[in-house]
Amino acid sequence: MSLREMLLSLNMIMFGGKGGVGKTTCASSAAIWAAEHGRNTLIISTDPAHSLGDSLGIELPAGEATPVPGVKNLTALEIDPKADFSEYKGLTTINPLEGSDMPDLMGGMPLMEDIQEMATMSPPGIDEAFALLKVLEFIETEHDYDLVIFDTAPTGHTLRFLSLPETLSGWIGKLLKMRLKLGSLMGLMKSLFTSTERKKDNSLEVLERLKESIVKARDDLTDPTKNSFVVVMIPEEMAISETGRLLNELYKYNIPVSNVVVNNLYQDVDDLCDFCISRRKMQHRNLEKIKETFEQGFKKNIIEVPLFREEVREYEKLKEFGNYLIT
Ligand SMILES: Nc1ncnc2c1ncn2[C@@H]1O[C@H](COP(=O)(O)OP(=O)(O)OP(=O)(O)O)[C@@H](O)[C@H]1O
Ligand SMILES: [Mg+2]
């Protein structure tokens, strides 16, 4: 599916890739285009080092969805990197003994090793999961957007939380087992020690709820009629291998990808200096390789975007950028 068709029909589009390649510029430009084609659009930056406001040329208070002045149907949001995930708090330091009066009495027992292992476990991707779930909750409960565009952080880890449900299942199983073991121990100990009032430990419920939300998010993110990931890259050798790795990772998680944007291409103009001619040659070589690898190999549409004379920021320039991005 072309990016144009996607912008007109999908509910979510994510832009990702290496640092500085033009993800935010592509996301902003695409969001303006979609909004002006009648879709009620939300653009969200999930990168803690935000630059979405700078790209659009507006002030975006952290965590506040803000209508973009001068563009009908467009709202922008930079998620607050210091957001409060208190509903999930305690999860990253889970301890099945919490609330009981036993830990000191049981030091040195073999069971303690299991418990200590779990207490220090923090599964990879849990922060990304919290952040994304917050966003999805926001989209679902408060608003009625046709399209949500994600400007993601320049790491390959944006989506690693998608494998969390399996990790969490492992945790839940372990936790249950420990509860059983502890249950019988507790009974034994109770006759020997007086216990204080036990706090309610709801870590199991929290884990189950988190798992369910991620499974649901995963259903949406892997559905090609709802979501697509657009990979942005530049025509350089290093970017080719990194893009290959990103595509493999997305494939592993079943995230649909049909478009790869090759940004910053030197144009064939008359006034190129020696330096630019040399860069253009290098880019041309790499573009051929990109087409071979990603167009023929991975069967992706390649979108070629030229290097502009100036920085691509704010409405007019982003619109012009869109003429190349969305064809
Ligand atoms: N085709 C282009 N021609 C000229 N300048 C460009 C082009 N594409 C992007 N830029 C400029 O390059 C800079 C980096 O772009 P952008 O912020 O979109 O990259 P990014 O991938 O989002 O970076 P980060 O990884 O830091 O989030 C910006 O100043 C942007 O205006
Ligand atoms: Mg960016």
CSV table of C-alpha atoms and ligand atoms in Angstrom, one decimal:
chain,number,residue,atom,x,y,z
A,1,MET,CA,0.0,0.0,0.0
A,2,SER,CA,1.4,3.5,-0.8
A,3,LEU,CA,1.9,6.0,1.9
A,4,ARG,CA,-0.9,8.1,0.4
A,5,GLU,CA,-3.4,5.2,0.6
A,6,MET,CA,-2.3,4.5,4.2
A,7,LEU,CA,-2.7,8.1,5.3
A,8,LEU,CA,-6.3,8.0,3.9
A,9,SER,CA,-7.3,4.6,5.3
A,10,LEU,CA,-5.2,3.4,8.3
A,11,ASN,CA,-5.7,4.3,12.0
A,12,MET,CA,-2.0,4.4,13.0
A,13,ILE,CA,1.2,5.1,11.2
A,14,MET,CA,4.6,4.9,12.9
A,15,PHE,CA,7.7,6.6,11.6
A,16,GLY,CA,11.0,5.2,12.9
A,17,GLY,CA,14.7,4.8,12.0
A,18,LYS,CA,18.2,5.9,13.0
A,19,GLY,CA,18.9,9.2,14.7
A,20,GLY,CA,18.7,12.3,12.7
A,21,VAL,CA,17.5,10.8,9.4
A,22,GLY,CA,14.3,12.8,9.2
A,23,LYS,CA,11.6,10.8,11.2
A,24,THR,CA,10.1,13.9,12.8
A,25,THR,CA,10.1,15.8,9.5
A,26,CYS,CA,8.4,12.9,7.7
A,27,ALA,CA,5.8,12.4,10.6
A,28,SER,CA,4.9,16.2,10.7
A,29,SER,CA,4.7,16.5,7.0
A,30,ALA,CA,2.5,13.4,6.7
A,31,ALA,CA,0.3,14.5,9.6
A,32,ILE,CA,-0.4,17.9,7.9
A,33,TRP,CA,-1.2,16.2,4.7
A,34,ALA,CA,-3.6,13.7,6.3
A,35,ALA,CA,-5.3,16.5,8.3
A,36,GLU,CA,-5.8,18.6,5.2
A,37,HIS,CA,-7.3,15.6,3.5
A,38,GLY,CA,-10.0,15.5,6.0
A,39,ARG,CA,-8.8,13.0,8.6
A,40,ASN,CA,-9.0,14.1,12.2
A,41,THR,CA,-5.3,13.5,13.0
A,42,LEU,CA,-3.2,13.3,16.2
A,43,ILE,CA,0.6,13.3,15.9
A,44,ILE,CA,2.4,12.0,18.9
A,45,SER,CA,6.1,12.1,19.7
A,46,THR,CA,7.2,9.2,21.9
A,47,ASP,CA,10.8,10.2,21.8
A,48,PRO,CA,11.8,11.6,25.3
A,49,ALA,CA,14.1,14.1,23.4
A,50,HIS,CA,11.2,15.8,21.7
A,51,SER,CA,11.5,17.9,18.6
A,52,LEU,CA,8.0,17.7,17.3
A,53,GLY,CA,7.1,21.2,18.5
A,54,ASP,CA,10.3,22.6,16.9
A,55,SER,CA,9.4,20.9,13.6
A,56,LEU,CA,5.9,22.3,13.6
A,57,GLY,CA,7.1,25.6,14.9
A,58,ILE,CA,4.8,25.6,17.9
A,59,GLU,CA,5.0,25.4,21.7
A,60,LEU,CA,3.9,21.9,22.9
A,61,PRO,CA,3.5,21.7,26.7
A,62,ALA,CA,4.6,18.2,27.8
A,63,GLY,CA,1.8,15.7,27.9
A,64,GLU,CA,-0.8,18.1,26.6
A,65,ALA,CA,-2.6,17.5,23.3
A,66,THR,CA,-2.5,20.8,21.5
A,67,PRO,CA,-4.3,21.8,18.4
A,68,VAL,CA,-1.9,22.9,15.7
A,69,PRO,CA,-2.7,26.5,14.8
A,70,GLY,CA,-3.5,27.1,11.1
A,71,VAL,CA,-4.1,23.4,10.4
A,72,LYS,CA,-7.6,22.2,10.7
A,73,ASN,CA,-8.0,18.6,12.1
A,74,LEU,CA,-4.5,18.4,13.5
A,75,THR,CA,-3.5,17.9,17.2
A,76,ALA,CA,0.0,17.4,18.4
A,77,LEU,CA,1.3,15.8,21.6
A,78,GLU,CA,4.7,15.2,23.1
A,79,ILE,CA,4.4,12.6,25.7
A,80,ASP,CA,5.7,13.6,29.1
A,81,PRO,CA,8.9,11.6,29.8
A,82,LYS,CA,8.3,12.2,33.5
A,83,ALA,CA,4.7,10.9,33.3
A,84,ASP,CA,3.3,9.2,36.3
A,85,PHE,CA,2.8,5.5,35.8
A,86,SER,CA,1.7,5.0,39.4
A,87,GLU,CA,-1.1,2.6,38.4
A,88,TYR,CA,1.7,0.2,37.4
A,89,LYS,CA,4.1,1.2,40.2
A,90,GLY,CA,5.6,-1.7,42.2
A,91,LEU,CA,5.6,-3.9,39.1
A,92,THR,CA,9.3,-3.3,38.3
A,93,THR,CA,10.2,-4.2,41.9
A,94,ILE,CA,7.8,-7.0,42.4
A,95,ASN,CA,8.3,-9.0,45.6
A,96,PRO,CA,5.9,-11.8,46.5
A,97,LEU,CA,6.8,-11.3,50.1
A,98,GLU,CA,5.6,-7.7,50.2
A,99,GLY,CA,3.1,-7.1,52.9
A,100,SER,CA,4.1,-10.2,54.9
A,101,ASP,CA,6.2,-10.2,58.0
A,102,MET,CA,8.4,-13.0,56.9
A,103,PRO,CA,11.4,-11.8,54.9
A,104,ASP,CA,13.8,-11.5,57.8
A,105,LEU,CA,12.9,-14.8,59.3
A,106,MET,CA,13.5,-16.6,56.0
A,107,GLY,CA,16.9,-15.3,55.0
A,108,GLY,CA,19.2,-18.0,53.8
A,109,MET,CA,16.4,-20.4,52.9
A,110,PRO,CA,16.6,-21.7,49.3
A,111,LEU,CA,13.3,-20.1,48.3
A,112,MET,CA,14.8,-16.7,49.0
A,113,GLU,CA,17.0,-17.0,45.9
A,114,ASP,CA,13.9,-17.3,43.7
A,115,ILE,CA,12.3,-14.4,45.4
A,116,GLN,CA,15.3,-12.2,45.2
A,117,GLU,CA,15.7,-12.9,41.5
A,118,MET,CA,12.2,-11.8,40.9
A,119,ALA,CA,12.4,-8.8,43.1
A,120,THR,CA,15.2,-7.4,40.9
A,121,MET,CA,13.8,-8.3,37.6
A,122,SER,CA,12.6,-5.5,35.3
A,123,PRO,CA,11.7,-6.9,31.9
A,124,PRO,CA,13.1,-5.1,28.9
A,125,GLY,CA,10.7,-2.8,27.4
A,126,ILE,CA,8.5,-2.2,30.4
A,127,ASP,CA,9.0,1.6,30.3
A,128,GLU,CA,8.1,1.7,26.6
A,129,ALA,CA,5.0,-0.4,27.4
A,130,PHE,CA,3.9,2.0,30.1
A,131,ALA,CA,4.3,5.0,27.8
A,132,LEU,CA,2.5,3.4,24.9
A,133,LEU,CA,-0.3,2.0,27.0
A,134,LYS,CA,-0.9,5.5,28.4
A,135,VAL,CA,-1.0,6.9,24.9
A,136,LEU,CA,-3.4,4.2,23.6
A,137,GLU,CA,-5.6,4.7,26.7
A,138,PHE,CA,-5.7,8.4,26.0
A,139,ILE,CA,-6.6,7.8,22.3
A,140,GLU,CA,-9.3,5.4,23.2
A,141,THR,CA,-11.0,7.0,26.1
A,142,GLU,CA,-10.9,10.7,25.4
A,143,HIS,CA,-10.8,11.3,21.7
A,144,ASP,CA,-12.1,10.3,18.4
A,145,TYR,CA,-9.2,10.5,16.0
A,146,ASP,CA,-9.3,9.0,12.6
A,147,LEU,CA,-5.5,8.7,12.4
A,148,VAL,CA,-2.7,8.7,14.9
A,149,ILE,CA,0.8,9.3,13.7
A,150,PHE,CA,3.7,8.3,15.9
A,151,ASP,CA,7.1,10.0,15.7
A,152,THR,CA,9.2,7.4,17.5
A,153,ALA,CA,12.6,7.5,19.3
A,154,PRO,CA,15.8,6.7,17.3
A,155,THR,CA,16.3,3.3,18.8
A,156,GLY,CA,15.4,-0.2,17.7
A,157,HIS,CA,13.7,-0.7,21.0
A,158,THR,CA,10.5,1.2,20.4
A,159,LEU,CA,8.6,-2.0,19.9
A,160,ARG,CA,10.5,-4.5,22.1
A,161,PHE,CA,7.7,-4.3,24.7
A,162,LEU,CA,5.6,-6.3,22.2
A,163,SER,CA,7.2,-9.5,23.5
A,164,LEU,CA,6.4,-8.6,27.1
A,165,PRO,CA,3.2,-10.7,27.4
A,166,GLU,CA,5.3,-13.9,27.2
A,167,THR,CA,7.8,-12.5,29.8
A,168,LEU,CA,4.9,-11.5,32.0
A,169,SER,CA,3.2,-14.9,31.6
A,170,GLY,CA,6.5,-16.4,32.9
A,171,TRP,CA,6.4,-14.0,35.9
A,172,ILE,CA,2.8,-14.7,36.7
A,173,GLY,CA,3.5,-18.4,36.7
A,174,LYS,CA,6.5,-18.0,39.0
A,175,LEU,CA,4.6,-15.7,41.3
A,176,LEU,CA,1.8,-18.1,41.6
A,177,LYS,CA,4.1,-21.0,42.3
A,178,MET,CA,5.9,-19.0,45.0
A,179,ARG,CA,2.6,-18.0,46.5
A,180,LEU,CA,1.7,-21.7,46.8
A,181,LYS,CA,5.0,-22.6,48.4
A,182,LEU,CA,4.8,-19.6,50.7
A,183,GLY,CA,1.2,-20.4,51.6
A,184,SER,CA,2.2,-23.6,53.2
A,185,LEU,CA,5.2,-22.1,54.9
A,186,MET,CA,3.1,-19.3,56.2
A,187,GLY,CA,0.7,-21.7,57.8
A,188,LEU,CA,3.5,-23.3,59.5
A,189,MET,CA,5.1,-20.1,60.7
A,190,LYS,CA,1.8,-18.6,61.8
A,191,SER,CA,1.6,-21.0,64.7
A,192,LEU,CA,5.1,-19.8,65.8
A,193,PHE,CA,4.9,-16.1,65.3
A,194,THR,CA,2.1,-13.6,65.6
A,195,SER,CA,1.7,-11.7,62.4
A,196,THR,CA,0.8,-8.0,62.0
A,197,GLU,CA,-2.1,-7.0,59.7
A,198,ARG,CA,-1.2,-8.0,56.1
A,199,LYS,CA,-1.2,-5.4,53.4
A,200,LYS,CA,-3.2,-6.4,50.3
A,201,ASP,CA,-0.7,-7.4,47.6
A,202,ASN,CA,-2.3,-6.8,44.2
A,203,SER,CA,0.8,-7.4,42.0
A,204,LEU,CA,-0.8,-10.4,40.3
A,205,GLU,CA,-3.8,-8.4,39.2
A,206,VAL,CA,-1.6,-5.6,38.0
A,207,LEU,CA,0.5,-8.1,36.0
A,208,GLU,CA,-2.6,-9.7,34.5
A,209,ARG,CA,-4.0,-6.3,33.5
A,210,LEU,CA,-0.8,-5.1,32.0
A,211,LYS,CA,-0.5,-8.3,30.0
A,212,GLU,CA,-4.0,-8.0,28.7
A,213,SER,CA,-3.5,-4.4,27.6
A,214,ILE,CA,-0.3,-5.2,25.8
A,215,VAL,CA,-1.9,-8.2,24.0
A,216,LYS,CA,-4.7,-5.9,22.9
A,217,ALA,CA,-2.2,-3.2,21.7
A,218,ARG,CA,-0.3,-5.9,19.9
A,219,ASP,CA,-3.4,-7.0,18.0
A,220,ASP,CA,-3.9,-3.5,16.8
A,221,LEU,CA,-0.2,-2.8,15.9
A,222,THR,CA,0.1,-6.0,14.0
A,223,ASP,CA,-3.1,-5.6,12.0
A,224,PRO,CA,-2.2,-4.3,8.5
A,225,THR,CA,-5.7,-2.8,8.1
A,226,LYS,CA,-5.0,-0.6,11.1
A,227,ASN,CA,-1.3,0.1,11.4
A,228,SER,CA,1.9,0.4,9.4
A,229,PHE,CA,5.5,1.3,10.2
A,230,VAL,CA,7.4,3.6,7.9
A,231,VAL,CA,11.1,3.2,8.0
A,232,VAL,CA,13.1,6.4,7.4
A,233,MET,CA,16.7,6.3,6.3
A,234,ILE,CA,19.5,8.1,4.5
A,235,PRO,CA,21.5,6.8,1.5
A,236,GLU,CA,24.6,5.7,3.5
A,237,GLU,CA,26.2,2.4,3.8
A,238,MET,CA,25.8,2.2,7.6
A,239,ALA,CA,22.1,3.1,7.4
A,240,ILE,CA,21.6,0.1,5.1
A,241,SER,CA,22.7,-2.4,7.6
A,242,GLU,CA,20.9,-0.7,10.4
A,243,THR,CA,17.7,-0.5,8.4
A,244,GLY,CA,18.0,-4.2,7.6
A,245,ARG,CA,18.2,-5.0,11.3
A,246,LEU,CA,15.2,-2.7,12.0
A,247,LEU,CA,13.2,-4.4,9.3
A,248,ASN,CA,14.0,-7.8,10.7
A,249,GLU,CA,13.0,-6.8,14.2
A,250,LEU,CA,9.7,-5.4,12.9
A,251,TYR,CA,9.2,-8.6,11.0
A,252,LYS,CA,9.8,-10.6,14.1
A,253,TYR,CA,7.1,-8.7,15.9
A,254,ASN,CA,4.7,-9.0,12.9
A,255,ILE,CA,4.5,-5.2,12.5
A,256,PRO,CA,3.4,-4.4,8.9
A,257,VAL,CA,5.9,-2.3,6.9
A,258,SER,CA,5.4,-1.4,3.3
A,259,ASN,CA,7.3,1.9,2.8
A,260,VAL,CA,11.0,2.9,3.2
A,261,VAL,CA,11.8,6.6,2.9
A,262,VAL,CA,15.3,7.5,1.6
A,263,ASN,CA,15.8,11.1,2.7
A,264,ASN,CA,18.4,13.8,2.0
A,265,LEU,CA,19.1,12.8,-1.6
A,266,TYR,CA,21.3,15.2,-3.5
A,267,GLN,CA,19.5,16.3,-6.7
A,268,ASP,CA,20.9,16.4,-10.2
A,269,VAL,CA,21.2,20.2,-10.6
A,270,ASP,CA,23.6,22.2,-12.7
A,271,ASP,CA,25.4,24.1,-9.9
A,272,LEU,CA,26.7,21.2,-7.9
A,273,CYS,CA,30.2,21.8,-6.5
A,274,ASP,CA,32.9,19.1,-6.5
A,275,PHE,CA,32.1,18.1,-3.0
A,276,CYS,CA,28.4,17.7,-3.7
A,277,ILE,CA,29.1,15.8,-6.9
A,278,SER,CA,31.2,13.4,-4.9
A,279,ARG,CA,28.5,13.0,-2.2
A,280,ARG,CA,25.9,12.5,-4.9
A,281,LYS,CA,27.9,9.7,-6.5
A,282,MET,CA,28.2,8.0,-3.1
A,283,GLN,CA,24.5,8.4,-2.5
A,284,HIS,CA,23.6,7.1,-5.9
A,285,ARG,CA,25.7,3.9,-5.3
A,286,ASN,CA,23.9,3.4,-2.0
A,287,LEU,CA,20.5,4.1,-3.5
A,288,GLU,CA,21.0,1.3,-6.0
A,289,LYS,CA,22.0,-1.0,-3.1
A,290,ILE,CA,18.9,0.1,-1.1
A,291,LYS,CA,16.7,-0.6,-4.1
A,292,GLU,CA,18.3,-4.0,-4.5
A,293,THR,CA,18.0,-4.9,-0.8
A,294,PHE,CA,14.7,-3.3,0.2
A,295,GLU,CA,12.7,-3.0,-3.0
A,296,GLN,CA,13.6,-6.3,-4.6
A,297,GLY,CA,14.6,-8.2,-1.5
A,298,PHE,CA,12.1,-7.0,1.2
A,299,LYS,CA,9.5,-5.9,-1.4
A,300,LYS,CA,9.1,-2.4,0.1
A,301,ASN,CA,8.1,0.8,-1.8
A,302,ILE,CA,11.0,3.1,-1.8
A,303,ILE,CA,10.2,6.8,-1.4
A,304,GLU,CA,12.9,9.2,-2.5
A,305,VAL,CA,13.0,12.6,-0.9
A,306,PRO,CA,15.6,15.2,-1.9
A,307,LEU,CA,17.9,17.2,0.3
A,308,PHE,CA,16.4,20.7,0.6
A,309,ARG,CA,18.5,23.8,0.5
A,310,GLU,CA,17.3,24.8,3.9
A,311,GLU,CA,16.1,23.1,7.1
A,312,VAL,CA,12.6,21.6,6.7
A,313,ARG,CA,10.6,23.2,9.4
A,314,GLU,CA,7.2,24.7,9.8
A,315,TYR,CA,4.1,24.6,7.7
A,316,GLU,CA,5.3,25.8,4.2
A,317,LYS,CA,8.4,23.7,4.1
A,318,LEU,CA,6.7,20.7,5.6
A,319,LYS,CA,4.0,21.0,2.9
A,320,GLU,CA,6.7,21.1,0.2
A,321,PHE,CA,8.4,18.1,1.7
A,322,GLY,CA,5.1,16.3,1.5
A,323,ASN,CA,5.0,16.7,-2.3
A,324,TYR,CA,7.9,14.3,-2.4
A,325,LEU,CA,7.0,12.1,0.5
A,326,ILE,CA,3.4,11.5,-0.5
A,327,THR,CA,3.1,10.9,-4.2
B,1,LIG,N1,15.2,16.4,3.1
B,1,LIG,C1,15.7,17.3,3.9
B,1,LIG,N2,16.4,18.3,3.5
B,1,LIG,C2,16.9,19.2,4.3
B,1,LIG,N3,16.8,19.2,5.7
B,1,LIG,C3,16.2,18.1,6.2
B,1,LIG,C4,15.6,17.1,5.3
B,1,LIG,N4,15.0,16.2,6.1
B,1,LIG,C5,15.2,16.6,7.4
B,1,LIG,N5,15.9,17.7,7.4
B,1,LIG,C6,16.4,18.5,8.6
B,1,LIG,O1,17.3,17.6,9.3
B,1,LIG,C7,17.1,17.7,10.7
B,1,LIG,C8,16.8,16.4,11.3
B,1,LIG,O2,15.5,16.0,10.9
B,1,LIG,P1,14.5,15.3,12.0
B,1,LIG,O3,14.5,16.0,13.2
B,1,LIG,O4,13.2,15.1,11.2
B,1,LIG,O5,15.2,13.9,12.2
B,1,LIG,P2,14.9,12.8,13.2
B,1,LIG,O6,15.1,11.5,12.6
B,1,LIG,O7,13.5,13.0,13.8
B,1,LIG,O8,16.0,13.1,14.4
B,1,LIG,P3,16.0,12.4,15.8
B,1,LIG,O9,16.5,11.1,15.7
B,1,LIG,O10,16.9,13.3,16.6
B,1,LIG,O11,14.6,12.5,16.4
B,1,LIG,C9,16.1,18.8,10.9
B,1,LIG,O12,16.7,20.0,11.1
B,1,LIG,C10,15.3,18.8,9.6
B,1,LIG,O13,14.7,20.1,9.3
B,2,MG,MG,12.9,13.2,15.8
